[in-house]
Amino acid sequence: MIPVSRPSIGERELRAVERVFSTGWLGMGSEVDRFEHMLCQFLEAGHAVAVCNGTGALFLALHAAGLGPGDEVLVPSLTYVASVQAITATGAVPVFCDIREEDLNIDLEDAKRRLTPRTRVILPVHFRGVPCDMDGVLDLASENGLRIVEDAAHAFGSFYGERRVGSFGDLTCFSFDPIKVITCGEGGAVVTSDPAIVELMQQKRILGIDRDTLSRYRNSRSWVYDVLTQGYRLHMSNINAAIGIVQLERFDELRESRSRIARAYDRGLSGMRRISLIPADYDRVSLFMYIVRVHEDRDGLMEFMKERGIGTGIHYIPAHTFSFYRRSGFRLPVTERVYEEMLTLPLYSDMTEKETLTVIDALEEWDRGRV
Ligand SMILES: Cc1ncc(COP(=O)(O)O)c(C=O)c1O
């Protein structure tokens, strides 16, 4: 079976975990400190707060930004439900926005129409790894006094203009779950240039304790401490950070192989009649998912691919259609149309040329059979 995604992990990651085992300090410690420093250097960002997953990063960022009941957050409906659950976990209300057909990112004109006096945050999602129109997001935010919390779970290492995602904006959240461009096994981080919020996030990630971060970074604990705020257990462990450090060192290799596969897909699929592509600049983007639009019987194609041993996926069910969020009569026309047609093809750094050709051949066979 060719899966939709798979982590690229091996001996180096294993040796890094072994080293952590040998120290006996498995929880938050010096590896987390090192990973955070490496993230800042790589992203050219001021500060990084590493946490246990991307959902935790989003929640922590929104919570530390002061979001609470009665506040509204502009968010695209086409995202993993984690983006939306992080909002509702603070008590705030997600206000679902439509997307742009050309890159499946938030449609800022639609977002503008949904502003109210209660709107506090815009949460753009860099879908597939392709950055949103951040100039437009920055303008909209400054004109309306909004904070920007970026969901960059898909976009680790992607460039917007001359800088990587995470080096501008208020708070940028990454995920390092098993299938992301780089993984920690499980992990996430909030990156920001705002020093005032860093200390609060450090406290909130570990039960509101005031001085735990510094002592833990030296693989020790302080026995005298105070609790200053409502906190959570969201910190990253040394085991996960050690994996992340190796993956970050391998970033170029991991990103470039994804770009190579995406280019091969673009070439192989460009002449198809029932499938259209959603182009991206693979030199500047860390592509997380390769999504095509299938203009006829998408679900039949999924079944066809499965019979040939090829996994495909649908990313994602639009959040505004879930029972928990549904409001009668609420529609997002572009999102709903795209959802019916979208199909995610296998894409992972260790994917071989042979596997890529197998996927292209199967799609060609299906497309020919339809003519
Ligand atoms: C867009 C988006 N946001 C947030 C998350 C949450 O990340 P995590 O799985 O690390 O909690 C994901 C994970 O897949 C995601 O795709």
PDB file of C-alpha atoms and ligand atoms in Angstrom, residues 53-55 58 79-80 82-83 125 151 153-154 175 177 180 187 316, ligand 1:
ATOM      1  CA  ASN A  53       1.212  19.476  19.875  1.00  0.00           C
ATOM      2  CA  GLY A  54      -0.039  22.011  17.357  1.00  0.00           C
ATOM      3  CA  THR A  55      -3.519  22.171  18.876  1.00  0.00           C
ATOM      4  CA  LEU A  58      -3.002  27.345  19.004  1.00  0.00           C
ATOM      5  CA  THR A  79      -9.042  23.573   8.016  1.00  0.00           C
ATOM      6  CA  TYR A  80      -8.365  20.745  10.407  1.00  0.00           C
ATOM      7  CA  ALA A  82      -7.970  21.558  15.621  1.00  0.00           C
ATOM      8  CA  SER A  83      -7.884  25.224  14.539  1.00  0.00           C
ATOM      9  CA  VAL A 125      -4.398  28.944   7.980  1.00  0.00           C
ATOM     10  CA  ASP A 151      -2.081  28.512  11.983  1.00  0.00           C
ATOM     11  CA  ALA A 153       0.740  23.762  11.047  1.00  0.00           C
ATOM     12  CA  HIS A 154       1.192  23.018   7.330  1.00  0.00           C
ATOM     13  CA  SER A 175       2.627  21.469  14.469  1.00  0.00           C
ATOM     14  CA  ASP A 177       2.911  15.789  14.460  1.00  0.00           C
ATOM     15  CA  LYS A 180       4.231  17.124   9.080  1.00  0.00           C
ATOM     16  CA  GLY A 187       4.891  18.461  19.103  1.00  0.00           C
ATOM     17  CA  TYR A 316     -10.819  18.411   5.316  1.00  0.00           C
TER      18      TYR A 316
HETATM   19  C1  LIG B   1      -4.304  23.138   9.964  1.00  0.00           C
HETATM   20  C2  LIG B   1      -3.943  22.431  11.228  1.00  0.00           C
HETATM   21  N1  LIG B   1      -4.003  23.088  12.383  1.00  0.00           N
HETATM   22  C3  LIG B   1      -3.677  22.510  13.548  1.00  0.00           C
HETATM   23  C4  LIG B   1      -3.288  21.192  13.610  1.00  0.00           C
HETATM   24  C5  LIG B   1      -3.033  20.585  14.944  1.00  0.00           C
HETATM   25  O1  LIG B   1      -1.760  20.048  15.102  1.00  0.00           O
HETATM   26  P1  LIG B   1      -1.523  18.803  16.050  1.00  0.00           P
HETATM   27  O2  LIG B   1      -2.001  17.585  15.330  1.00  0.00           O
HETATM   28  O3  LIG B   1      -0.037  18.793  16.240  1.00  0.00           O
HETATM   29  O4  LIG B   1      -2.282  19.032  17.310  1.00  0.00           O
HETATM   30  C6  LIG B   1      -3.197  20.449  12.433  1.00  0.00           C
HETATM   31  C7  LIG B   1      -2.774  19.048  12.470  1.00  0.00           C
HETATM   32  O5  LIG B   1      -2.903  18.286  11.564  1.00  0.00           O
HETATM   33  C8  LIG B   1      -3.547  21.080  11.203  1.00  0.00           C
HETATM   34  O6  LIG B   1      -3.524  20.410  10.056  1.00  0.00           O
END
